[in-house]
CSV table of C-alpha atoms in Angstrom, one decimal:
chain,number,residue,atom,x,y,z
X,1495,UNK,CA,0.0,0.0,0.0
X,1496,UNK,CA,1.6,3.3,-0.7
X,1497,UNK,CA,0.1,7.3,0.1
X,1498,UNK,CA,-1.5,8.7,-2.5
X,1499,UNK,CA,-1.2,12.0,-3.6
X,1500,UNK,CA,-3.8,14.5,-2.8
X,1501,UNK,CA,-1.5,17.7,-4.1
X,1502,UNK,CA,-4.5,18.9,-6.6
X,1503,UNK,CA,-7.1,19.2,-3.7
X,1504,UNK,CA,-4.4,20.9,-1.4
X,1505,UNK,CA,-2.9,23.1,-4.1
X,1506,UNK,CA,-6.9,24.1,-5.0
X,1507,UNK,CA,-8.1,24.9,-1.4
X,1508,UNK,CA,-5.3,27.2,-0.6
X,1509,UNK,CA,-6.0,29.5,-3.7
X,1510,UNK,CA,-9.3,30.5,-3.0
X,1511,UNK,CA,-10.7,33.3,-1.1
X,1512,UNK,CA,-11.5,32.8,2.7
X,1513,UNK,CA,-12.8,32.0,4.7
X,1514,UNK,CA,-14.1,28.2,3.5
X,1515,UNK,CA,-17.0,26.7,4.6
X,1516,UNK,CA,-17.2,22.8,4.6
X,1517,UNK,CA,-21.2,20.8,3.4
X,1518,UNK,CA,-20.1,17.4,4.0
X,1519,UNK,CA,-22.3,15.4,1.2
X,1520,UNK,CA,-25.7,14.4,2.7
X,1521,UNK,CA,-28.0,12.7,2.9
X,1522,UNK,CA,-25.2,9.9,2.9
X,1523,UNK,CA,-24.3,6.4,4.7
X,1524,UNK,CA,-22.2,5.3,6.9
X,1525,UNK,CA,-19.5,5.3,4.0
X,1526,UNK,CA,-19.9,9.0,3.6
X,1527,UNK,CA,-19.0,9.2,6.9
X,1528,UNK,CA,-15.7,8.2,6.0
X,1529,UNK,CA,-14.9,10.7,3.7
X,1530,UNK,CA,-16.4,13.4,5.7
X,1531,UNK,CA,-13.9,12.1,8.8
X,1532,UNK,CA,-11.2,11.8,5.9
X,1533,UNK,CA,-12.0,15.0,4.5
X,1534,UNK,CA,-11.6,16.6,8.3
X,1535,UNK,CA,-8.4,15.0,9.0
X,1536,UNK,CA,-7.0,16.5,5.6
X,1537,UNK,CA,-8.0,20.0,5.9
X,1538,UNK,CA,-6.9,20.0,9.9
X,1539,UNK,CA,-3.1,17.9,8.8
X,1540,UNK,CA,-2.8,20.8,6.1
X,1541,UNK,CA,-3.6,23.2,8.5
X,1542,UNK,CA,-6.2,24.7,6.2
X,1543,UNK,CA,-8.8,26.9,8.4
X,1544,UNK,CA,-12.7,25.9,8.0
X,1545,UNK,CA,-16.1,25.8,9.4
X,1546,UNK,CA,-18.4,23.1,8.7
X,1547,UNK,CA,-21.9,23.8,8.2
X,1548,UNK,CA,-25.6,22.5,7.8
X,1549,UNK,CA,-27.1,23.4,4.7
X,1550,UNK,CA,-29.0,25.5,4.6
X,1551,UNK,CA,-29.5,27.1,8.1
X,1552,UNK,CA,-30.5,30.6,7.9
X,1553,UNK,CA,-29.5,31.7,11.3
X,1554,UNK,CA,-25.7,30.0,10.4
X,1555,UNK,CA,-25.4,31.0,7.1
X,1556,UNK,CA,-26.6,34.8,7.6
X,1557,UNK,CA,-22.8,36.1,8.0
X,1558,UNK,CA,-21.1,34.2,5.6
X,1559,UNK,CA,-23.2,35.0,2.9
X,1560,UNK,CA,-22.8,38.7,3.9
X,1561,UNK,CA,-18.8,38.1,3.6
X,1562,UNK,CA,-19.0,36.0,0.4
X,1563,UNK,CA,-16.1,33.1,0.7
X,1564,UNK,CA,-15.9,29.5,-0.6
X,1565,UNK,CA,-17.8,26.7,0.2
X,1566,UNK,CA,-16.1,23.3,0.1
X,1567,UNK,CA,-18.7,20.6,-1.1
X,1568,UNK,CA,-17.9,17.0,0.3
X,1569,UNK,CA,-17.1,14.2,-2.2
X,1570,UNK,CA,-19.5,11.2,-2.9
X,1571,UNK,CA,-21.6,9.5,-5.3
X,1572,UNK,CA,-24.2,12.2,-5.2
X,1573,UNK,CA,-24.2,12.5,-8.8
X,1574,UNK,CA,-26.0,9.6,-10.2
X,1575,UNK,CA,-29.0,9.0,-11.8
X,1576,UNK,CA,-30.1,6.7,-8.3
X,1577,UNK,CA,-29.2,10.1,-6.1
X,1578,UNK,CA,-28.5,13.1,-8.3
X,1579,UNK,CA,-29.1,14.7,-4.6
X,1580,UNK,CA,-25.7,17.1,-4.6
X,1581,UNK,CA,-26.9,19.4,-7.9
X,1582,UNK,CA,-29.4,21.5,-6.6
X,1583,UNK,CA,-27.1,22.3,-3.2
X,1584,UNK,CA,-24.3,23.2,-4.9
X,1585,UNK,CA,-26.3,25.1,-7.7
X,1586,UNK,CA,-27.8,27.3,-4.8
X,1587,UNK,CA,-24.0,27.4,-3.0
X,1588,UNK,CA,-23.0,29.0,-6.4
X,1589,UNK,CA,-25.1,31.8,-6.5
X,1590,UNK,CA,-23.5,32.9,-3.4
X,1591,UNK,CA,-20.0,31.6,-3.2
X,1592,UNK,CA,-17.1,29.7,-5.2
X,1593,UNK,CA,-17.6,26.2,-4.9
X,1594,UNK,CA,-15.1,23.3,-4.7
X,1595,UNK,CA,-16.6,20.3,-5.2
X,1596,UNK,CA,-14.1,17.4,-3.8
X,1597,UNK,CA,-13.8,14.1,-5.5
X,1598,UNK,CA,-16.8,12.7,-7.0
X,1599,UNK,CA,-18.0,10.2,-9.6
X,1600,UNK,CA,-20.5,12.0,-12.1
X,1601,UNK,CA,-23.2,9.7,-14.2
X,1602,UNK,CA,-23.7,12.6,-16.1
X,1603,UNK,CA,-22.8,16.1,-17.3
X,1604,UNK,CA,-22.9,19.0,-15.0
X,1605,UNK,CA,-22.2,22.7,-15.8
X,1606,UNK,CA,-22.8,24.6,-12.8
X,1607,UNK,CA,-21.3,28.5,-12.9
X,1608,UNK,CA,-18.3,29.3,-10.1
X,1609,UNK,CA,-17.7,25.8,-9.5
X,1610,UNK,CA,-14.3,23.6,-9.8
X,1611,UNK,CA,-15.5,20.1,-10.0
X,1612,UNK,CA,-12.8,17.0,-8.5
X,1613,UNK,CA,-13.8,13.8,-10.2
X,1614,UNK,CA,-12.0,10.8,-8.5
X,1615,UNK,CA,-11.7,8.8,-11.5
X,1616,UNK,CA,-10.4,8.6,-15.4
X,1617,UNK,CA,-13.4,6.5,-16.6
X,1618,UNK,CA,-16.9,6.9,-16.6
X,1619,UNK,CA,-16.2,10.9,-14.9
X,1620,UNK,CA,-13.6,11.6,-17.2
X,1621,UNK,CA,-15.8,11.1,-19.9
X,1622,UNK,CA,-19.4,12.8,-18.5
X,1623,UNK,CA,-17.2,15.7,-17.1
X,1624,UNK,CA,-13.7,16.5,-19.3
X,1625,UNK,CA,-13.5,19.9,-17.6
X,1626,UNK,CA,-13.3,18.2,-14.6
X,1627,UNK,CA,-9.9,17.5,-12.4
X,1628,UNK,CA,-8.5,14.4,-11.2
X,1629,UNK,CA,-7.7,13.6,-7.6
X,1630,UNK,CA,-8.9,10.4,-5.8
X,1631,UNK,CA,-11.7,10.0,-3.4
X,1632,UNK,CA,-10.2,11.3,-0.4
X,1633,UNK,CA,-11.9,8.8,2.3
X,1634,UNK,CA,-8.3,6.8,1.2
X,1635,UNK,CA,-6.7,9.9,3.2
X,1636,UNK,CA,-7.6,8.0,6.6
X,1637,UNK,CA,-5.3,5.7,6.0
X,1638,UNK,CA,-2.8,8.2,7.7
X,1639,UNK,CA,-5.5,7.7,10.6
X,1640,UNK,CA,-5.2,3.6,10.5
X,1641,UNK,CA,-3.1,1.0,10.9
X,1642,UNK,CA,-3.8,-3.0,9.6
X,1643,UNK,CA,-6.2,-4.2,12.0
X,1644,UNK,CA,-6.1,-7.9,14.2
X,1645,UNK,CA,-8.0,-9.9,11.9
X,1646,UNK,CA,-10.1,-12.2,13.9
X,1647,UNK,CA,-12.6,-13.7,11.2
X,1648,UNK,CA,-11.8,-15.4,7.8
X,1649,UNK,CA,-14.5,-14.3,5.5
X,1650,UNK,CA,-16.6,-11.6,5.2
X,1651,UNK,CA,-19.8,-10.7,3.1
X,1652,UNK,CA,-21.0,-7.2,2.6
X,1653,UNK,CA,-23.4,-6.7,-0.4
X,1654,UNK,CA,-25.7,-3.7,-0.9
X,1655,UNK,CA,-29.5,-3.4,-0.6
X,1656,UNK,CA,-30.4,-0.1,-1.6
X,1657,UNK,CA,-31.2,1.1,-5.3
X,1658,UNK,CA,-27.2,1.4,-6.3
X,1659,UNK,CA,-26.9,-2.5,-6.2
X,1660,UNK,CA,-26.3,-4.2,-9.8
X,1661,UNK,CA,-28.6,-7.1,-8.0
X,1662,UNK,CA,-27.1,-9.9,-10.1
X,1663,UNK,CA,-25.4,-11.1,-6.9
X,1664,UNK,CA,-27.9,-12.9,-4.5
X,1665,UNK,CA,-27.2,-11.7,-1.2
X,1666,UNK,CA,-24.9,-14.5,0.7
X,1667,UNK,CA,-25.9,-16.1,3.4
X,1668,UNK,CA,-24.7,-13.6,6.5
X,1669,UNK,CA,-24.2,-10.8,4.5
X,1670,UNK,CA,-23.9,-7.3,5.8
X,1671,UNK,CA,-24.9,-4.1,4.5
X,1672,UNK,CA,-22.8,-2.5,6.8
X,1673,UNK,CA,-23.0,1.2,5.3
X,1674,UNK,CA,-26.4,1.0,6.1
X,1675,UNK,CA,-26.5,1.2,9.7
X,1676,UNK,CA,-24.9,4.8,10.0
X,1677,UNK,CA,-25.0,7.8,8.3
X,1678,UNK,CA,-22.4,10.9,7.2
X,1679,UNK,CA,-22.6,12.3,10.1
X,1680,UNK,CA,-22.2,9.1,12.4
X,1681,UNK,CA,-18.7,8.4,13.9
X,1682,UNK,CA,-16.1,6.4,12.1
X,1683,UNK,CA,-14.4,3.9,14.8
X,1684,UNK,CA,-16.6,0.8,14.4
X,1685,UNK,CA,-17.3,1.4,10.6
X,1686,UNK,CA,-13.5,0.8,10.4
X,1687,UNK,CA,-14.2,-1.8,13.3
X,1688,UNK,CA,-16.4,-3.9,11.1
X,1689,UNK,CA,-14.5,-4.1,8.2
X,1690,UNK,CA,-11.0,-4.5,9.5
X,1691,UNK,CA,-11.6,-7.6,11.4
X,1692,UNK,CA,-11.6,-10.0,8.5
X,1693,UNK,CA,-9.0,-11.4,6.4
X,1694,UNK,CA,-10.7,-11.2,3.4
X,1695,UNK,CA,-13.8,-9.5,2.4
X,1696,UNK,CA,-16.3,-9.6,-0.9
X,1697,UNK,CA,-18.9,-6.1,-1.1
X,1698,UNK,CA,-20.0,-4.1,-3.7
X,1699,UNK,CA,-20.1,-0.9,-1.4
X,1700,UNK,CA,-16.9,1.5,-2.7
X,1701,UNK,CA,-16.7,2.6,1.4
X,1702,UNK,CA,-16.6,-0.5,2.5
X,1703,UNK,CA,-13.6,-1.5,0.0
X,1704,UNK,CA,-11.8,1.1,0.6
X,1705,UNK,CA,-12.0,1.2,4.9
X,1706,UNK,CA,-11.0,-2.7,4.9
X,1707,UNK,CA,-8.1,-1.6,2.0
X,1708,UNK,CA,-6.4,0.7,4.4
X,1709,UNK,CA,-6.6,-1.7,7.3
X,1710,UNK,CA,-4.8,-4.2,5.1
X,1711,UNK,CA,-7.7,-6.6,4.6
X,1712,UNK,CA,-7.9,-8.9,1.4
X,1713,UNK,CA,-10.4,-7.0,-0.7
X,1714,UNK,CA,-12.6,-9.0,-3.6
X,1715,UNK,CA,-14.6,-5.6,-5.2
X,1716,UNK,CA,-18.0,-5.7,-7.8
X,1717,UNK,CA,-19.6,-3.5,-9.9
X,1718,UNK,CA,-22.7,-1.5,-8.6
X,1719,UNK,CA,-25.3,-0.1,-10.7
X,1720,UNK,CA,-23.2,2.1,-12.8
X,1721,UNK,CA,-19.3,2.5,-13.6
X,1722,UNK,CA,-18.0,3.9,-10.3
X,1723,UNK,CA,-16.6,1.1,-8.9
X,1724,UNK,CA,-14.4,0.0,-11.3
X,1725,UNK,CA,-13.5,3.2,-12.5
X,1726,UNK,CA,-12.3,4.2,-9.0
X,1727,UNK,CA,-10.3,0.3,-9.0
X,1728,UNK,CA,-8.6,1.3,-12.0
X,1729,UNK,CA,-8.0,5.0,-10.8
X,1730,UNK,CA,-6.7,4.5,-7.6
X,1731,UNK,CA,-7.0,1.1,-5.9
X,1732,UNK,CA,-5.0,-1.5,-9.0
X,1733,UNK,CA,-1.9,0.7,-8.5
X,1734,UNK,CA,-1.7,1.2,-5.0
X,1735,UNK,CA,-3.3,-1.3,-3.3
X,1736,UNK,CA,-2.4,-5.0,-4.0
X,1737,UNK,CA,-4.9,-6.5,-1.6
X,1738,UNK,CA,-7.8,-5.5,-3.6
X,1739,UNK,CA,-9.2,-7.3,-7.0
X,1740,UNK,CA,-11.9,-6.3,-8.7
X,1741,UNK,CA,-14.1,-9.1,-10.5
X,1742,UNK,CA,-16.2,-8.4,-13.4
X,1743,UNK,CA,-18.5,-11.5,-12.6
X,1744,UNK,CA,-20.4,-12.9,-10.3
X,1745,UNK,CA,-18.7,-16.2,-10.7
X,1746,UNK,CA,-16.1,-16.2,-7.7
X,1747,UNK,CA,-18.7,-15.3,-4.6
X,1748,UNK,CA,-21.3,-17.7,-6.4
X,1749,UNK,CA,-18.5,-20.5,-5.8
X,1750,UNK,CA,-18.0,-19.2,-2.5
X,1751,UNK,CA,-21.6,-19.3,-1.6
X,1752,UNK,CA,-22.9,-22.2,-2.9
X,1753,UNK,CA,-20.6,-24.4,-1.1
């Protein structure tokens, strides 16, 4: 596992005009939460002042949008067709502010005035949003926060049960939809807890890939509804992390679970 660079996020945030205001992306899961935490940790390490808000609370926002600044837009998969819930906040954040929106995977085209999209792939977002800039998701920032965890299971199953899942997998017997149980606000510690304890893992939630990635956990990764997750393998987890494999069948958990 190596560090990945993050320089176009940190290079991005200190050009703009203060002060910054930080909308972690909501509604989310328990995944979200760990960008949000991963997002904090980076903007407190690089020493980069901010104040995070709830959008849109009158009383809270009544200064700063006297004052003007930037509003930093939390990363996430708020941009699909499923969601497509981050749009209208960050259209009304522009009206007001420059908007940075961190890295995200866009289903489709987006041209909102004042706004520097961060896409965190060079697939499917690359080619929806060209203008776009490259820097990956930045929950794998936490890794700075982890270290590999005492694995005390073997094999762990956690597939998706919302709208986002490609439902060609049936659900395996003890299977966990662990992102679930939390939301983007909910602390991190037994998210991480969860996921860490096995020694090999197979989910379709990106979240749950990457927190049992940075806690050294063998990683088996499948596709979702639409191209993020292997976009996001090939952008960020095939040349950094070597415990994670991405399948583009069904046909290695259907052996696992029919036995």
């Amino acid at each position: 596992m190596t560090t990945l660079d993050f320089t176009p996020i940190n290079d991005a945030l200190k050009a703009v005009h203060r002060p910054l205001y930080y909308i972690p992306n909501r509604p989310g899961n328990w995944g979200d939460s760990l960008i949000r935490f991963a997002t904090i940790a980076f903007l407190e390490d690089h020493k980069i002042r901010y104040k995070e808000m709830l959008p849109w609370n009158k009383k809270q926002w009544l200064l700063p949008f006297i004052f003007g600044g930037t509003v930093i837009y939390g990363g996430g998969g708020g941009w699909c067709k499923k969601w497509n819930h981050s749009c209208k906040s960050v259209q009304k954040a522009a009206r007001r502010f420059r908007v940075i929106v961190l890295p995200s995977s866009y289903e489709m085209t987006y041209e909102i005035p004042n706004t520097t999209f961060f896409r965190r792939d060079n697939l499917g977002s690359l080619a929806t949003m060209p203008e776009s800039l490259f820097c990956h998701d930045l929950a794998f920032y936490y890794q700075c926060r982890v270290s590999p965890s005492q694995k005390t299971k073997k094999l762990g199953f956690f597939f998706r049960t919302d709208n986002e899942s490609s439902h060609a997998i049936a659900l395996p017997r003890g299977n966990t939809d662990v992102s679930s149980e939390g939301n983007h606000m909910t602390p991190i510690d037994q998210f991480l807890a969860k996921t860490g304890i096995y020694e090999e893992i197979h989910t379709d939630r990106l979240h749950v890939a990457v927190a049992a990635a940075i806690q050294g956990v063998q990683v088996n990764l499948y596709e979702g509804s639409y191209f993020k997750n292997e976009a996001i393998f090939e952008s960020s987890f095939k040349e950094n992390y070597s415990n994670v494999i991405f399948h583009r069948d069904n046909s290695t958990v259907e052996r696992l679970t029919s036995n």
